[in-house]
Structures are given as structure tokens and as C-alpha cells.
Amino acid sequence: MERLSGATLSLVPEPLRPAMDPASLWPRIVHLGIGAFHRAHQAVYTERAEARHGGGWGIAGVSQRSRAVADALRPQDGLYSVTLREPAGPVTRVVGSVTEVLHAADDGDRLTALLADPGVTVVTLTVTEKGYRRDPATGGLDLRDPLVVRDLAGAPVPATAVGQLATGLRDRMRSGAPISVVSCDNMAANGEVTARLVRDYVAATGWPERDRLLAWMSSAVAFPSSVVDRIVPAATETDLSAAAQALGVRDEAAVVGEPFSQWIIEDAFAAERPRWESAGAELVPDVRPYQLTKLRLLNGAHSLIAYAGLEAGCETVADVMDQPWGERIVREYAAEVAATLVGGPDPGRYTDTLLRRFTNHAMRHRLRQIATDGSLKLPERWLAPLRELRAAGRDTPVLESALAAWARHTRDDEPDDPAAARLRAAWSGRRDAEAVRALLLVLGAADLADDTGLVTAVAGRLVSTR
């Protein structure tokens, strides 16, 4: 079977081809972190907007670490397929909005040139929480991070997304062309966070134009916040085979996703952008209520499901929903956290939608994937609402149980986490309450570690009580 590419696209059944001619596009968007999520989410919205309104909105996708994505997409001229796992059966089609694929380390000069090009007016990012190199204690750039240190020492090609942005903006300042940088990662106020980190990086350099660059960024570079939502599990060999059967050609870069998709974007751009709202995105003046709802209900419930489910021997989210306690813990968690949500979607209806999504067995969303990087995810998902509830004098039994489930995971499993060594060390020679306090310190939550009532409650729940 031939491989998907521009030359073989005519072999794909016409209804499954891109909604517009890929040859009519050129790089107008740079995306940092061209993993499966971006290809199943923002790239799809961009293609739909292009099909409706034109503009030549092609995406130059940049792989930050692994070369596997670039190696898969380049021979296919950026083409790939998205398969939606509908309960009634999979639906597959080719997406053509990616026009160029780079690897940050190999193609640093090209990346910097694109970021400086006035024809590029939007940068989007999906580099995961840890890709921002953020100091959990201060919220600013972690100037002790080895990659940040390397970049600031004058590495010829920045290894961090923040360093890449800063370097590209320095060159862009020569033309003065405005640009918008849109974070699509699961962080509260992700636009404000990205702006701060890039400014922190610039301020830490020895660049002679440093102060002028910071002043120019204040007027010419926008950092809209956004909320993204679509479950995109890792594609399997079975998924690749199914895509090939549907397309009639092999696709080594195929991705899969759930039918549901949402993109909420702060309407605060500095330059031209695709008309994403025509493709189903929502442009709003303030994304914070949507961010909090998504972070605390969807992402928070996902983390709870992952740690409780792995302990019970479950493999996927839907497996947890099959347990007699599955729906109950999600509803109890959502009811407790809902008291911290104001002004966004109705928490009850949102939870009902979540449960319908979670029970889709076709998704096969693996708990191991969700459980990764807990030390980076939990501060926003669980600890922020926990603080608010305790400050208001409310009981927090579900969040205490959730923290206990995560604590057991760090004790009894092998967590895939950048802080794994410190998490293991928290248990070394300590009683349960002392270990819980040490774990909270790893999470950057010294205030909660000093909350004796909370620490005692979590330690008392270390015996699983689903």
C-alpha cells in the first residue's frame, strides 16, 4: 500500500480528503509542539476556517523533542488523518493545514526566521505544562532549570519553547510586525503565564536590546489565553491499520480523538488570525471562568480517575466508569469543587456531559497517560480549589481522598513524573503524615503542608476507601 502524501492524495476517497487544497497554503501560523493533540484540535479548526474564508492559513509545526513526528509527517508533505472514535464507529478524514514540519534542534534557524517573518501573525503552543519551565514556587521562569540555564548561556539553538519565542521575537522587532502568541496548554491564565515567562527570559539575558525588546513586546505582542478540550489518546497500531483501510493509503502520522471538541479563545489579538469562530471556536472577552471549569472539573476528575483506577487495576477511563464506584466519585468530586466555580458553564450540566464522554469505550483513553506529570498538574487541578474551599470553612473530603490516591500512587507505583525522585524520597523513613507533608512540599504547597488538619486527614485516608 502506498503512503499518504501530496502525490497520493488522489487515491484517498474524495469525501475523506482535506476541505481545501493544501497547495494553496503557506506558513502563516507557527505551532510549537506538534503532537497528537494539536493535530486533532487546533489544526482541524484552522483547516475548517480556511475552507470557509481562505487566507492561506498554513501551519509550520515544530517538534520540540522527539524527531518521530517530523519523520512521520515530512514524507507525507504534512498530511495526516484524524479518526474520531464515535460510539457508532470510527470516522476518518485527512487534514491538510500543516504545510511545513520542523524539529526545534535541527531547524533552529528556520524556526527563528519564521517567528520573525511578518507574514506569520500567530504562534500557538501545546508543549505541556512542564514545557514552560515554570518555577512552581514563584510562577515565573525557573532560572535554575538546566535547559533554561543552557539557553541563557548562549546556546546556538534554544532548547526551550520560551527561549525559542524570545529569540524569534528579538529578530521580529526589526520589522516591528505585531504577532499573537496563543497558549493551548492546560494552565490557568495560560496567556498571562506565557507572557510572563517570555518576559522573564528576555530580562535574564544579556542582550543589548533587552529593554527595547521588552518595551516593544508590551505594544506589539499579544498573549491571548485559551481553553482547549478534546480527548486525544495515543494512537495504536490498530488505529494506524484502521486509518489505512479507510483511506486506501498508509498514514504513519494518524491521530485519533473523541467526537467532542471545544476551543475558547480570548478575543485579544495583535494581528490578523484565521476566523476560527466560523469553525466552532468561541471568542470571548474573558476565558477564566471556562478555564477554571475545565481545569477543575474535567482535568481534575481525570486525575482522580487515573490514580483511583490504576490502583483498582483498570486500564482506561471507560473501565473506571464501569466500576460501581466510578460515576459516584466523579459526581462527588464535581459537587465539592463546583463551589469554587462562578460565571462559567453550569457545573451540573458540564458534569453530565463529562460522564457521557467518559463512558465512550471507543476512546480507550489510558489511565497511565493521564497520570503522568502529577506534580505539575495537581497544583492547579486540585490544590487551588482545595485552598479556596478550606479558606471558606468548607469540608473537603473528596479532595482529601483524591490526594490520598495520588500519594498511594507515588508510594506503590512508579510515577512518570519529572519530580519522581523527590516523590520517592518523600516516603523514605517517614510516617504517613510526615510523608504527606513532604509530598505537598514537592508540589510547592508549603501552606498546605503546614495545615495540620489537612495533612492528618489525607494521611488518614491512605487506606483506599472507594
Coordinates of C-alpha atoms in Angstrom, one line a residue, residues 96-255:
G96 CA -4.2 19.4 5.2
S97 CA -3.5 22.5 7.2
V98 CA 0.2 21.6 8.1
T99 CA 2.4 22.9 5.4
E100 CA 5.9 22.5 7.0
V101 CA 7.3 20.4 9.8
L102 CA 10.4 21.3 11.7
H103 CA 12.5 20.0 14.6
A104 CA 13.5 22.7 17.0
A105 CA 17.1 21.5 17.5
D106 CA 17.7 20.6 13.8
D107 CA 15.9 23.6 12.3
G108 CA 16.5 26.4 14.7
D109 CA 17.5 29.0 12.1
R110 CA 14.3 28.3 10.1
L111 CA 12.2 28.5 13.2
T112 CA 13.7 31.8 14.2
A113 CA 13.2 33.1 10.6
L114 CA 9.5 32.1 10.7
L115 CA 8.9 33.8 14.0
A116 CA 10.5 37.0 12.6
D117 CA 8.6 36.8 9.3
P118 CA 5.8 39.5 9.2
G119 CA 3.7 37.0 7.2
V120 CA 3.5 34.8 10.3
T121 CA 1.0 36.5 12.6
V122 CA 0.1 33.8 15.1
V123 CA 2.1 31.4 17.2
T124 CA 0.3 28.6 19.1
L125 CA 1.7 26.2 21.7
T126 CA 1.0 22.8 23.1
V127 CA 4.2 21.9 24.9
T128 CA 2.5 20.5 28.1
E129 CA 2.8 22.2 31.5
K130 CA 6.4 21.1 32.0
G131 CA 7.5 22.6 28.7
Y132 CA 7.1 26.1 30.1
R133 CA 9.9 25.6 32.6
R134 CA 8.0 27.4 35.3
D135 CA 9.1 27.7 38.9
P136 CA 6.2 26.2 41.0
A137 CA 7.1 28.4 43.9
T138 CA 7.1 31.8 42.2
G139 CA 5.1 31.1 39.0
G140 CA 7.9 32.7 37.0
L141 CA 10.6 31.2 34.8
D142 CA 12.7 28.6 36.6
L143 CA 16.1 30.1 36.2
R144 CA 17.7 27.0 37.7
D145 CA 16.2 24.7 35.1
P146 CA 19.2 23.1 33.2
L147 CA 17.7 23.8 29.8
V148 CA 16.9 27.4 30.7
V149 CA 20.4 27.8 32.0
R150 CA 21.8 26.4 28.8
D151 CA 19.7 28.6 26.6
L152 CA 20.6 31.8 28.6
A153 CA 24.3 30.9 28.4
G154 CA 24.0 31.5 24.7
A155 CA 23.2 28.0 23.2
P156 CA 23.1 28.5 19.4
V157 CA 19.6 26.9 19.3
P158 CA 17.3 27.4 22.2
A159 CA 16.0 24.1 23.7
T160 CA 13.0 25.6 25.5
A161 CA 9.9 26.9 23.9
V162 CA 10.2 30.1 25.9
G163 CA 13.8 30.6 24.6
Q164 CA 12.6 30.0 21.1
L165 CA 9.9 32.6 21.4
A166 CA 12.2 35.2 22.9
T167 CA 14.8 34.6 20.2
G168 CA 12.3 34.9 17.4
L169 CA 10.7 38.0 18.9
R170 CA 14.1 39.7 19.2
D171 CA 14.6 39.2 15.4
R172 CA 11.0 40.2 14.7
M173 CA 11.4 43.5 16.5
R174 CA 13.4 44.7 13.5
S175 CA 10.3 44.8 11.3
G176 CA 8.0 45.8 14.1
A177 CA 5.3 43.5 12.8
P178 CA 2.8 42.6 15.5
I179 CA 2.1 39.0 16.4
S180 CA -0.2 37.0 18.8
V181 CA 1.1 34.1 20.9
V182 CA -1.7 31.7 22.0
S183 CA -1.0 29.0 24.6
C184 CA -3.3 26.0 24.3
D185 CA -1.9 24.1 27.3
N186 CA -3.9 23.3 30.5
M187 CA -2.8 26.1 32.7
A188 CA -5.0 28.7 34.3
A189 CA -4.4 32.2 32.7
N190 CA -2.1 30.5 30.2
G191 CA -1.8 33.6 28.1
E192 CA -0.6 35.7 31.1
V193 CA 1.7 32.9 32.2
T194 CA 3.3 32.7 28.7
A195 CA 3.7 36.4 28.6
R196 CA 5.4 36.5 32.0
L197 CA 7.8 33.6 31.2
V198 CA 8.9 35.1 27.9
R199 CA 9.5 38.5 29.6
D200 CA 11.4 36.8 32.4
Y201 CA 13.6 35.1 29.9
V202 CA 14.3 38.3 28.0
A203 CA 15.0 40.1 31.3
A204 CA 17.5 37.4 32.2
T205 CA 19.5 37.7 29.0
G206 CA 22.5 39.9 28.4
W207 CA 21.1 41.1 25.1
P208 CA 22.0 44.7 24.4
E209 CA 18.4 45.3 23.0
R210 CA 16.8 43.7 26.1
D211 CA 15.0 46.7 27.4
R212 CA 13.9 47.8 24.0
L213 CA 12.5 44.4 23.3
L214 CA 10.5 44.3 26.5
A215 CA 9.0 47.7 25.7
W216 CA 8.2 46.6 22.1
M217 CA 6.5 43.4 23.3
S218 CA 4.2 45.4 25.5
S219 CA 2.7 47.1 22.5
A220 CA 3.1 44.7 19.6
V221 CA 2.8 41.1 21.0
A222 CA -0.5 39.8 22.4
F223 CA -0.8 36.7 24.6
P224 CA -4.5 35.7 24.4
S225 CA -5.5 32.9 26.8
S226 CA -7.4 29.9 25.6
V227 CA -9.2 26.8 26.7
V228 CA -8.9 23.6 24.6
D229 CA -10.8 20.4 25.1
R230 CA -10.8 17.2 23.2
I231 CA -9.6 13.8 24.5
V232 CA -6.8 12.6 22.2
P233 CA -5.5 9.2 23.3
A234 CA -2.2 7.8 21.9
A235 CA -2.8 6.1 18.5
T236 CA -2.1 2.4 18.4
E237 CA -1.0 0.1 15.6
T238 CA -4.7 -1.0 15.4
D239 CA -5.6 2.7 14.8
L240 CA -3.0 3.0 12.0
S241 CA -4.3 -0.1 10.3
A242 CA -7.9 1.2 10.5
A243 CA -6.9 4.5 9.1
A244 CA -5.1 2.8 6.2
Q245 CA -8.2 0.7 5.5
A246 CA -10.4 3.8 5.4
L247 CA -8.0 5.9 3.3
G248 CA -6.6 3.4 0.9
V249 CA -3.1 4.6 1.7
R250 CA -0.8 4.2 4.7
D251 CA -0.7 7.1 7.2
E252 CA 2.2 6.9 9.7
A253 CA 1.1 10.1 11.4
A254 CA -2.6 9.2 12.1
V255 CA -4.2 10.5 15.2

